CSV table of C-alpha atoms in Angstrom, one decimal:
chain,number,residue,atom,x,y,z
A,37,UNK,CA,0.0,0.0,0.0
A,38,UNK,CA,1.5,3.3,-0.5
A,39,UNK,CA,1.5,5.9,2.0
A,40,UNK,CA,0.8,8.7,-0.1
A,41,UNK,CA,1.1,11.4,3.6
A,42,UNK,CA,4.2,10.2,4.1
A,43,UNK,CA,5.2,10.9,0.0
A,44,UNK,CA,2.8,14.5,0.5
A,45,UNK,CA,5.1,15.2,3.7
A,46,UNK,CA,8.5,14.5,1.5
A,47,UNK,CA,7.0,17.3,-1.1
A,48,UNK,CA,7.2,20.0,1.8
A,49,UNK,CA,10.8,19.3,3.5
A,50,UNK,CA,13.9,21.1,3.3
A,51,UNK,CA,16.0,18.9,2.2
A,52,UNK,CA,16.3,19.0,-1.6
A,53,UNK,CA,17.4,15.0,-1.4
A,54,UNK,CA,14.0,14.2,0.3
A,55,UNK,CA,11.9,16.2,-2.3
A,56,UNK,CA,13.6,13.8,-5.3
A,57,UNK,CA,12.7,11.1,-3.8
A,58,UNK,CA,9.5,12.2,-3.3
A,59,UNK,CA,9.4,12.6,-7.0
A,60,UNK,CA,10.6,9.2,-7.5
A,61,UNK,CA,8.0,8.0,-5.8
A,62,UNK,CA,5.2,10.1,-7.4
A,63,UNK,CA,6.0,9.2,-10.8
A,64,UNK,CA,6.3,5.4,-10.5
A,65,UNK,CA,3.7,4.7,-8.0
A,66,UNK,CA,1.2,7.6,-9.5
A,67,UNK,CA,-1.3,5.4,-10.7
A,68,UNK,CA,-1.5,3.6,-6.8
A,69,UNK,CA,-2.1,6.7,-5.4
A,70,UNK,CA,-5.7,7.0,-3.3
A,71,UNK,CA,-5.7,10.6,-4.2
A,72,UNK,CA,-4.4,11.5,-7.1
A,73,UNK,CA,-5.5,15.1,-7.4
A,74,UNK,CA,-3.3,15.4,-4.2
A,75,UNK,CA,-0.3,13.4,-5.7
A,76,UNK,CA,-1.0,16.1,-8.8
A,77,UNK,CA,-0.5,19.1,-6.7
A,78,UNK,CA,2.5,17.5,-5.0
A,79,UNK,CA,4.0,17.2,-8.6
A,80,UNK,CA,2.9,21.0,-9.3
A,81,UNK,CA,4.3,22.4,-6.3
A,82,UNK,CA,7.7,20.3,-7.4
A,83,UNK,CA,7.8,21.6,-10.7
A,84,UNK,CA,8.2,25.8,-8.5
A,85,UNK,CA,10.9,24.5,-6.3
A,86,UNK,CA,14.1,26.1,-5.5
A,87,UNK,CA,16.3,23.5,-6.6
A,88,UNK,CA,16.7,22.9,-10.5
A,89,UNK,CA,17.0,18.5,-10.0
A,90,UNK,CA,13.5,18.7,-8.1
A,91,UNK,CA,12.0,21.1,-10.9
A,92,UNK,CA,13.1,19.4,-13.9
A,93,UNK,CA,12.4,16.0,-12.2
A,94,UNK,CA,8.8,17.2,-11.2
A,95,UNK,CA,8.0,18.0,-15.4
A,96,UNK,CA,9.0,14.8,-16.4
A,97,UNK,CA,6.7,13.0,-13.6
A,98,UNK,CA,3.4,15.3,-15.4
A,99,UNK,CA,3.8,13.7,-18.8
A,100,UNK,CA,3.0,10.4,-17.2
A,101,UNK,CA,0.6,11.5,-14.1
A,102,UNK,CA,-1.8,13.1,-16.8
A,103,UNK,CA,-2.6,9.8,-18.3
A,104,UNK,CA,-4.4,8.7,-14.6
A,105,UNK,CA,-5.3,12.0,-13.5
A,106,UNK,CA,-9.1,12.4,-13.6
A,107,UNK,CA,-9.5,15.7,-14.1
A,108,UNK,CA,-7.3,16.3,-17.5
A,109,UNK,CA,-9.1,19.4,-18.8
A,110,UNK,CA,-7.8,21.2,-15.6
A,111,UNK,CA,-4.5,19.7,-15.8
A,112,UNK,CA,-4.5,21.0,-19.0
A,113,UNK,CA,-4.7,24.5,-17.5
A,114,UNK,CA,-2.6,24.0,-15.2
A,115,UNK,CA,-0.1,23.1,-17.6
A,116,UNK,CA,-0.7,26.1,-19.2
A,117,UNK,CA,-0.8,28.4,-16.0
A,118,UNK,CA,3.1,26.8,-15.7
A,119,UNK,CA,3.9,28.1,-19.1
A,120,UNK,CA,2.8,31.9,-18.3
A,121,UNK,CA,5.3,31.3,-15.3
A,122,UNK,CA,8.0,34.1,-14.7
A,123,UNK,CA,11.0,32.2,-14.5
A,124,UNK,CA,11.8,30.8,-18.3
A,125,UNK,CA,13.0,27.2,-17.4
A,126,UNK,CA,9.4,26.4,-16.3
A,127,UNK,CA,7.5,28.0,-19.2
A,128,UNK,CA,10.0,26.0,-21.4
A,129,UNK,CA,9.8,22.8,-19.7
A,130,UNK,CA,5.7,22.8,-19.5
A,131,UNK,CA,5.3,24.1,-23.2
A,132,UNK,CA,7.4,20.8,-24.0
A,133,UNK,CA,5.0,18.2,-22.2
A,134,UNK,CA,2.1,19.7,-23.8
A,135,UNK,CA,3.1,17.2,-27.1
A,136,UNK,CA,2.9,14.6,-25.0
A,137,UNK,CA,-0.4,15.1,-23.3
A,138,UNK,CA,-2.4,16.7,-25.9
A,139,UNK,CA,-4.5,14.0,-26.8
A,140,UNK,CA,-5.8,13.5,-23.7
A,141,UNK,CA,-7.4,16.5,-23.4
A,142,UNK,CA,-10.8,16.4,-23.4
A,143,UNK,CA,-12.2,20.1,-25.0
A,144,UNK,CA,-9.7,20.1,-28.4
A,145,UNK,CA,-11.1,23.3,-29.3
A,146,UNK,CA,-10.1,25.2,-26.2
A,147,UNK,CA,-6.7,23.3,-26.5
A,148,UNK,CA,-6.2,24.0,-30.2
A,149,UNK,CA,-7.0,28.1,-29.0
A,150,UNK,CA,-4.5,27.7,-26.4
A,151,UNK,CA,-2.1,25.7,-28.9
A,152,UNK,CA,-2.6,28.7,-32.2
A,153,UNK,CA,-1.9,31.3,-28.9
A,154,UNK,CA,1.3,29.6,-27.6
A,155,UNK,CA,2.7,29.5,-31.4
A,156,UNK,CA,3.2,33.8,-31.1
A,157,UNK,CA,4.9,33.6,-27.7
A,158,UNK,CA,7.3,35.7,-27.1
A,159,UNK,CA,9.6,33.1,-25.4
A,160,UNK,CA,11.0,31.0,-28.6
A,161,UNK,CA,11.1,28.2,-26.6
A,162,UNK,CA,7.2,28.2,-25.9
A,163,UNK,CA,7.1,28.8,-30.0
A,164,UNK,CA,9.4,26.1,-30.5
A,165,UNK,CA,7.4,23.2,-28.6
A,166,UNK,CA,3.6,25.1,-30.0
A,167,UNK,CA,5.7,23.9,-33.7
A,168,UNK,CA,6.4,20.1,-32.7
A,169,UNK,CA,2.9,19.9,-30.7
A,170,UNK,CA,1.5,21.4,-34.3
A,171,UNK,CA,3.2,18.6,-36.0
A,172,UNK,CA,2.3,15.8,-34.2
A,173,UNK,CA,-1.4,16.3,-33.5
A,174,UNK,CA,-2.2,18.2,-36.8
A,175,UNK,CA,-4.9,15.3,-37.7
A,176,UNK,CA,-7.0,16.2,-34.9
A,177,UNK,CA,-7.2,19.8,-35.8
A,178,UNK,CA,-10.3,21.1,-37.1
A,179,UNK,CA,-9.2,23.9,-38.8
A,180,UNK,CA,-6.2,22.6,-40.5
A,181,UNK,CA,-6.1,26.2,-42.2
A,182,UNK,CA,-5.7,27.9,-39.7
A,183,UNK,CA,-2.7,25.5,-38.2
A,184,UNK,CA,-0.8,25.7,-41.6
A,185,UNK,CA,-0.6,29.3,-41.7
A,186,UNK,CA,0.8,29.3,-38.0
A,187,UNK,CA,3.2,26.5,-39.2
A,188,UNK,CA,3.9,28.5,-42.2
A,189,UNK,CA,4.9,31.8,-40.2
A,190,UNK,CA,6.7,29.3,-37.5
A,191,UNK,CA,8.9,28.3,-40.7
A,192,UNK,CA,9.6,32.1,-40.9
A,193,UNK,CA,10.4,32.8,-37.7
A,194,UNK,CA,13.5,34.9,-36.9
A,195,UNK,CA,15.0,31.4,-34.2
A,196,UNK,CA,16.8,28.9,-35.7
A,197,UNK,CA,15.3,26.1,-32.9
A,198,UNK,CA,11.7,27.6,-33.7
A,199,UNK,CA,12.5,26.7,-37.8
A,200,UNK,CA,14.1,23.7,-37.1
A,201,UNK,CA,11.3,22.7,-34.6
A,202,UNK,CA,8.8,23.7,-37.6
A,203,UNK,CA,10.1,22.3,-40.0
A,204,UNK,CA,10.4,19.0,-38.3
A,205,UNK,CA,6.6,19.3,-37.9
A,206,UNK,CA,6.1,19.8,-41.3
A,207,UNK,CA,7.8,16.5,-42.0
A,208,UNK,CA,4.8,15.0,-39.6
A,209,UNK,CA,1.9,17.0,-40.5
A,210,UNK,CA,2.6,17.0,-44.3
A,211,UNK,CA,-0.1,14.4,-45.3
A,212,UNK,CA,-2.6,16.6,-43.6
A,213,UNK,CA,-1.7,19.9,-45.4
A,214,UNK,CA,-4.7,21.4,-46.7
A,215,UNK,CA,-2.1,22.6,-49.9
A,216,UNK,CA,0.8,20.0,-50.2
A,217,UNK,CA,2.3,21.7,-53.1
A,218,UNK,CA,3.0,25.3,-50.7
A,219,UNK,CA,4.4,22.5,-48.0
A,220,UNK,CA,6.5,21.2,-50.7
A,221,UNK,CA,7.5,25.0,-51.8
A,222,UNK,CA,8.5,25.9,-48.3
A,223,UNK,CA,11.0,22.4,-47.9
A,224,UNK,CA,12.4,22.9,-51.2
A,225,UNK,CA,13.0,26.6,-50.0
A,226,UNK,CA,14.8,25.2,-46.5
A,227,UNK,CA,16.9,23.2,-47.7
A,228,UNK,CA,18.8,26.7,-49.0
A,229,UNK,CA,18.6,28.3,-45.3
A,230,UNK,CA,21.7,29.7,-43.9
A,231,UNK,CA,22.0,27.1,-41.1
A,232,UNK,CA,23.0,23.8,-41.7
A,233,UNK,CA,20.6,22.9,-38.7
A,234,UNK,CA,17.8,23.8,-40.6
A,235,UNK,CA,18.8,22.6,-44.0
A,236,UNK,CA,19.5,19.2,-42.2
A,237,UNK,CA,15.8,19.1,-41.1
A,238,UNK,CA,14.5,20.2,-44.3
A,239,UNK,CA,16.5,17.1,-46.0
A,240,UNK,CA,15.1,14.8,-43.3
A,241,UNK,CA,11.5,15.9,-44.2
A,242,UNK,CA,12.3,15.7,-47.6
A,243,UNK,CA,12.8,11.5,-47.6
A,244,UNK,CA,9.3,11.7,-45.7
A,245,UNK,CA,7.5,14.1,-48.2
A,246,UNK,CA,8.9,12.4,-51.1
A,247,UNK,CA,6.2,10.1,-52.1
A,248,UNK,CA,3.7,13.4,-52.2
A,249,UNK,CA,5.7,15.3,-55.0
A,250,UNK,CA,4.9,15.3,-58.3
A,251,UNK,CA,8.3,15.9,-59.8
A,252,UNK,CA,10.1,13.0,-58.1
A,253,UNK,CA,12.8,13.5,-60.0
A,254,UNK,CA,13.4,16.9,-59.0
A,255,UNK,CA,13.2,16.1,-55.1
A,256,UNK,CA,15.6,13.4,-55.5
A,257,UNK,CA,18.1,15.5,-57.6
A,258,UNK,CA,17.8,17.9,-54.5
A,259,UNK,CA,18.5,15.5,-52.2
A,260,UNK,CA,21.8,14.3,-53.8
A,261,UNK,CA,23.2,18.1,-54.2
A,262,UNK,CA,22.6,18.0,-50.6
A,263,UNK,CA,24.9,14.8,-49.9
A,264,UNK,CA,27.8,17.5,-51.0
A,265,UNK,CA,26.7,20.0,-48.4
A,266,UNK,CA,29.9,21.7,-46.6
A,267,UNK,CA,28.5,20.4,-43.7
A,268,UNK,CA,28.1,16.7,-42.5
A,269,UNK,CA,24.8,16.7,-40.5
A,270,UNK,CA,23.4,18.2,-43.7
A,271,UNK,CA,25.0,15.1,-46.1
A,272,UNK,CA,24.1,12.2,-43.1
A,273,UNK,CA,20.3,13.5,-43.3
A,274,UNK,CA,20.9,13.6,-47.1
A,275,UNK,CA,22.0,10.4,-47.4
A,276,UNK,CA,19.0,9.1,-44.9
A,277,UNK,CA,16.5,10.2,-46.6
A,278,UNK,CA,17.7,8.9,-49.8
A,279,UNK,CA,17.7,5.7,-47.9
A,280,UNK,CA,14.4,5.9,-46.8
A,281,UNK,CA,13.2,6.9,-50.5
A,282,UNK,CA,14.7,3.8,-51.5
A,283,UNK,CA,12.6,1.5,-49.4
A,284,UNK,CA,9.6,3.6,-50.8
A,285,UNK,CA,10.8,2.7,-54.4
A,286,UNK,CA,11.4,-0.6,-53.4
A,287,UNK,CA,7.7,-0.6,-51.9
A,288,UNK,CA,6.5,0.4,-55.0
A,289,UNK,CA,8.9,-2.4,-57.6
A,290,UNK,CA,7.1,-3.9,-60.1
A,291,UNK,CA,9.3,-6.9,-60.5
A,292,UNK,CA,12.0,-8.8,-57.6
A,293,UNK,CA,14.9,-7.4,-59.2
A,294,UNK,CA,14.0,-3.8,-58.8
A,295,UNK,CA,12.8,-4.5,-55.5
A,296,UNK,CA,15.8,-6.2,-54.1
A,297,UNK,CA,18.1,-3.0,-56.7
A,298,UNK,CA,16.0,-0.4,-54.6
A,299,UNK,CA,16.6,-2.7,-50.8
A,300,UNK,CA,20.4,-2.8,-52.2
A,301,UNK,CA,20.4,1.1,-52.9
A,302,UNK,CA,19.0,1.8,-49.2
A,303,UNK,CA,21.3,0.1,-47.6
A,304,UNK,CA,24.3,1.6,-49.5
A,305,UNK,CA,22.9,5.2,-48.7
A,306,UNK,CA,22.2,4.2,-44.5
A,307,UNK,CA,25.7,2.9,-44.3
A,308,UNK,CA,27.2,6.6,-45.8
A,309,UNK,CA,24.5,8.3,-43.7
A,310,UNK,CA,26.1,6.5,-40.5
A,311,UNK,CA,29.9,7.6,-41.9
A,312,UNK,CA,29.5,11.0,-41.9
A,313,UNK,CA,27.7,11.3,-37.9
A,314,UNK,CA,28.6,8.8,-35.3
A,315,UNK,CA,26.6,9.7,-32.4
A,316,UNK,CA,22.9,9.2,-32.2
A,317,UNK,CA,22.6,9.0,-35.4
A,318,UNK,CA,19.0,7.0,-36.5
A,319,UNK,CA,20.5,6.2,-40.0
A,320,UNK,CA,22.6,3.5,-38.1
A,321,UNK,CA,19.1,2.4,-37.0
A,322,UNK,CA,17.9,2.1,-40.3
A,323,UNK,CA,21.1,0.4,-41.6
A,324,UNK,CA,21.2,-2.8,-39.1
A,325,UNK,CA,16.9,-3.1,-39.8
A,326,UNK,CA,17.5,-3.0,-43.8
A,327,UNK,CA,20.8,-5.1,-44.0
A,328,UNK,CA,19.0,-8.1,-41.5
A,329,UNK,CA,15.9,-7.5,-43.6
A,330,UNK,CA,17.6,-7.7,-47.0
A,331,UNK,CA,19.8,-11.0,-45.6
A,332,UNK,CA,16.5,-13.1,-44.7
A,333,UNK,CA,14.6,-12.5,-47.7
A,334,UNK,CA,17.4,-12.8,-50.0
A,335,UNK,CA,19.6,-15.9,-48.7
A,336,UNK,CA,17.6,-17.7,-46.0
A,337,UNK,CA,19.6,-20.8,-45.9
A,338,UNK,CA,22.3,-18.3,-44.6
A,339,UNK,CA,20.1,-16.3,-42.7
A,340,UNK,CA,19.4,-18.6,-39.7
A,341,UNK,CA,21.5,-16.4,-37.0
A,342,UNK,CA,20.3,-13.2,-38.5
A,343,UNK,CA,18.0,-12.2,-36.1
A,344,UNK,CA,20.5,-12.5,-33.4
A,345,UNK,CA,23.1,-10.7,-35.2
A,346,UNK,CA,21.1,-8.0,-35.4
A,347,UNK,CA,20.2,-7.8,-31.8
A,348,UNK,CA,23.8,-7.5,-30.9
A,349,UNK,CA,24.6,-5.2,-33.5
A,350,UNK,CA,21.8,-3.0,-32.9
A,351,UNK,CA,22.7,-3.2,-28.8
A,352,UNK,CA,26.1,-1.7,-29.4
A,353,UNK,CA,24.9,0.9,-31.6
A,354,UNK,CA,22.8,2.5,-29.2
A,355,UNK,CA,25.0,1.9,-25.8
A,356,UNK,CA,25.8,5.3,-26.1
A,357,UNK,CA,22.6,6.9,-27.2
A,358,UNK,CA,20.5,8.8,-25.1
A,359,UNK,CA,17.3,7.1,-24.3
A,360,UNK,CA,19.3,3.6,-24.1
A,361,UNK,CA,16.4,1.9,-22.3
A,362,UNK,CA,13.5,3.1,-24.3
A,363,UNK,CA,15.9,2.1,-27.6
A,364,UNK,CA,16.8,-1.3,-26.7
A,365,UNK,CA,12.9,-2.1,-26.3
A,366,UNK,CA,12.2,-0.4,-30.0
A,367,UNK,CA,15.2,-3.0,-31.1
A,368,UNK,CA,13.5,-6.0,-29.2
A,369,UNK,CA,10.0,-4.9,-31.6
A,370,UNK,CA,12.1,-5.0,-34.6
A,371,UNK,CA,14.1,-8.3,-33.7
A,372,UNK,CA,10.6,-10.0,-33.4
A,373,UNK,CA,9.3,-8.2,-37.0
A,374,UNK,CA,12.4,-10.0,-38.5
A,375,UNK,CA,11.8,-13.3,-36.8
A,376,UNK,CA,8.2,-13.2,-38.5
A,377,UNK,CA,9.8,-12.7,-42.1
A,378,UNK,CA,12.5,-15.2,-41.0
A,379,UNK,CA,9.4,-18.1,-40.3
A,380,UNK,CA,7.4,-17.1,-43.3
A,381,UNK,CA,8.9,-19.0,-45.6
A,382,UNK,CA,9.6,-18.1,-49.2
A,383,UNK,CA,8.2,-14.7,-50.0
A,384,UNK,CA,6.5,-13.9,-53.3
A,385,UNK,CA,6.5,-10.2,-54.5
A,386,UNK,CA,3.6,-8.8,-53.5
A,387,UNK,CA,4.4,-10.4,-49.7
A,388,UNK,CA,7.9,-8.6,-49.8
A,389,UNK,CA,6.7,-5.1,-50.9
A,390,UNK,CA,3.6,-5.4,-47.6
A,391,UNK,CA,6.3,-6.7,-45.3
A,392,UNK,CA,8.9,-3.7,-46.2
A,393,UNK,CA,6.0,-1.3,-46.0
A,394,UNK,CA,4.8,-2.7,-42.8
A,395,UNK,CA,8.2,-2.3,-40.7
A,396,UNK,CA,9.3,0.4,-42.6
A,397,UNK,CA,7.1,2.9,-40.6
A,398,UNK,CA,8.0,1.1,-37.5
A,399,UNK,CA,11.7,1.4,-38.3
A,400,UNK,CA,10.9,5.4,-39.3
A,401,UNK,CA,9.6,6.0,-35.9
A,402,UNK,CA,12.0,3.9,-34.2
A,403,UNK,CA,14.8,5.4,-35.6
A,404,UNK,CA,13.8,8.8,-35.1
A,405,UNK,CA,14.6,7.9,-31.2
A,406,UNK,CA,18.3,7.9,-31.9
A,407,UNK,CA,18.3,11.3,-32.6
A,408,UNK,CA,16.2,12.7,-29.5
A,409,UNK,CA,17.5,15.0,-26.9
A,410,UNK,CA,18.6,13.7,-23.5
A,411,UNK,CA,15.6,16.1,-22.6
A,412,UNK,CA,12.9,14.5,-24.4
A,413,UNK,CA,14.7,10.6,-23.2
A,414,UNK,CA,12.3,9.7,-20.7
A,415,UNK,CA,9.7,10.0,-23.0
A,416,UNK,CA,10.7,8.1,-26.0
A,417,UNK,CA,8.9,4.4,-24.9
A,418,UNK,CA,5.5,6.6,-24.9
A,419,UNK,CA,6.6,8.5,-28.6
A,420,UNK,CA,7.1,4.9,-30.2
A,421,UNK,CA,3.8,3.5,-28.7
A,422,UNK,CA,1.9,6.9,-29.6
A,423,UNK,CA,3.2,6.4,-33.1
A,424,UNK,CA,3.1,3.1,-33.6
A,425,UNK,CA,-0.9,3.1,-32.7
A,426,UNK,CA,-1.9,6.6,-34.6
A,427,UNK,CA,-0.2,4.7,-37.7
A,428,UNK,CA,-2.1,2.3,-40.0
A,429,UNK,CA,1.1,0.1,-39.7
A,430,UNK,CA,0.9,-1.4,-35.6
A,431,UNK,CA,2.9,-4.7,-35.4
A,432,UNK,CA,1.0,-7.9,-35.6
């Protein structure tokens, strides 16, 4: 049984060390809690204290509180009370849970208001997380107009973080966008920007936006002038979205050959993506999926240890990523996808091109854990699941 007076009495001490674990023990036993609108306002009055370690533990703790609290529309406000807070580490660290708890809320409207008001704040940090929470939950808006033309100015905006943020959510909201063909416009126009940040993020958009333009050719002739960019973030994105074009092309293969050419073409792009950054870099995600992937369907007598390869492969490549846990248990998901193609036998065409398009979007959002901020860690297991379930694709 958990004593929650003796956790509410932790919340009001002195000592910084006793308010942690106070924390500690809000987030993981939250959902035992007898009172949870108490445990709440323990976890609100964490996220004002004195100390930094309590105050940025407290935020992380909300994020997974607001999935049991019973009130959420007024944990919603209070969210938002946090981000009109004075002191500009809170107001960042509350606009940034908002992604995560947004489709909880119960009155959308009143959130997208609050959403289209926190895009023009004049914190760019607030602006920056409005862009991703845009991004992500830009299917559920009703006036998809409207969020565009916030996106659009977002794309404008004078910070660097607030572009990169929106153009990220581009990249996520694209098949939404009321006019795909000004989307397209505005990536094709970011890929030129000043800062290789932002052209890096344009030419990671660009390998998900691809299947939507009408002059492929063009956006794939874009995309390899980028792979010369003078800087290497810019040709490692390059190179992965090239990569990930190539599974779409192999999706779409009328004949084996082409299919396996296209597999074959992905792979060689991944493994140039993963030369040119080492660390937390998702193409080396990508790279261990495909090459296992490619090995199974192509010489399964040869193929019987493949599965187990990969998991060892894939475990060293993220020991040093942020978000190891959370990482190791997308790897696990993917093992278990190859495992299936592995017992399926011999694959016709048609079987191949569902089975890549099935774990491709699994590996996409997978992959895009590698490159999270230490920030934004503890959140990843939640980001894959949310994913994984607002997709079409969801594992068998």
């Amino acid at each position: 049984m958990v004593d929650q007076e003796k956790i509410h009495n932790r919340c009001l001490s002195n000592d910084p060390e006793a308010r942690i674990y106070a924390f500690e023990e809000l987030n993981n036993f939250f959902s035992f809690m007898p009172d949870k609108q108490q445990a709440w306002n323990d976890l609100l009055r964490l996220t004002g204290d004195k100390d930094h370690d309590v105050r940025s533990s407290a935020f992380r703790a909300l994020y997974s509180a607001f999935f049991d609290i019973p009130d959420k529309q007024q944990a919603w406000n209070d969210l938002l009370r946090l981000i009109n807070d004075k002191d500009h580490d809170v107001r960042s660290s509350a606009s940034r849970v908002l992604d995560y708890v947004f489709i909880q809320v119960p009155d959308k409207q009143q959130a997208w208001n609050d959403l289209f008001r926190l895009a023009k704040d004049k914190d760019w940090l607030v602006r920056s997380n409005a862009a991703e929470v845009l991004g992500s939950a830009f299917s559920q808006v009703p006036d998809k107009q409207q969020a565009w033309n916030d996106l659009h100015r977002l794309i404008n905006d004078e910070n660097i973080f607030v572009r990169i943020s929106a153009t990220l959510a581009l990249e996520s909201a694209f098949s939404q966008m009321p006019d795909k063909q000004q989307a397209l416009n505005n990536l094709l126009r970011l890929i030129n920007d000043k800062d290789h940040e932002v052209r890096s993020s344009a030419a990671y958009a660009l390998g998900s936006a691809f299947s939507h333009f009408s002059d492929k050719r063009q956006a794939w002739n874009d995309l390899l002038k980028l792979t010369n960019d003078q800087n290497s973030y810019v040709r490692s994105s390059s190179n992965h979205s090239l990569g990930r074009v190539s599974i779409f092309m192999a999706s779409q293969a009328e004949t084996e050959e082409n299919y396996k050419k296209e597999l074959e073409e992905a792979i060689k792009f991944f493994e140039i993506a993963t030369k040119e950054v080492s660390y937390n870099n998702p193409a080396k995600f990508c790279l261990l999926f495909y090459r296992s992937f490619y090995t199974i369907i192509s010489k399964r007598q040869e193929a019987k240890e493949e599965v187990n390869k990969y998991l060892e492969e894939a475990k060293a490549a993220i020991e040093d990523s942020e978000g190891k846990k959370q990482l190791f248990e997308a790897v696990q998901y993917l093992a278990e996808a190859l495992k299936e193609v592995q017992n399926m036998g011999d694959l016709d065409l048609s079987e191949m091109k569902d089975e890549l398009s099935f774990y491709s979007k699994y590996c996409d959002y997978a992959a895009e854990l590698m490159s999270r901020t230490d920030e934004k860690a503890p959140f990843a297991t939640e980001v894959l699941r949310k994913a994984a379930n607002s997709s079409t694709y969801i594992l068998k």
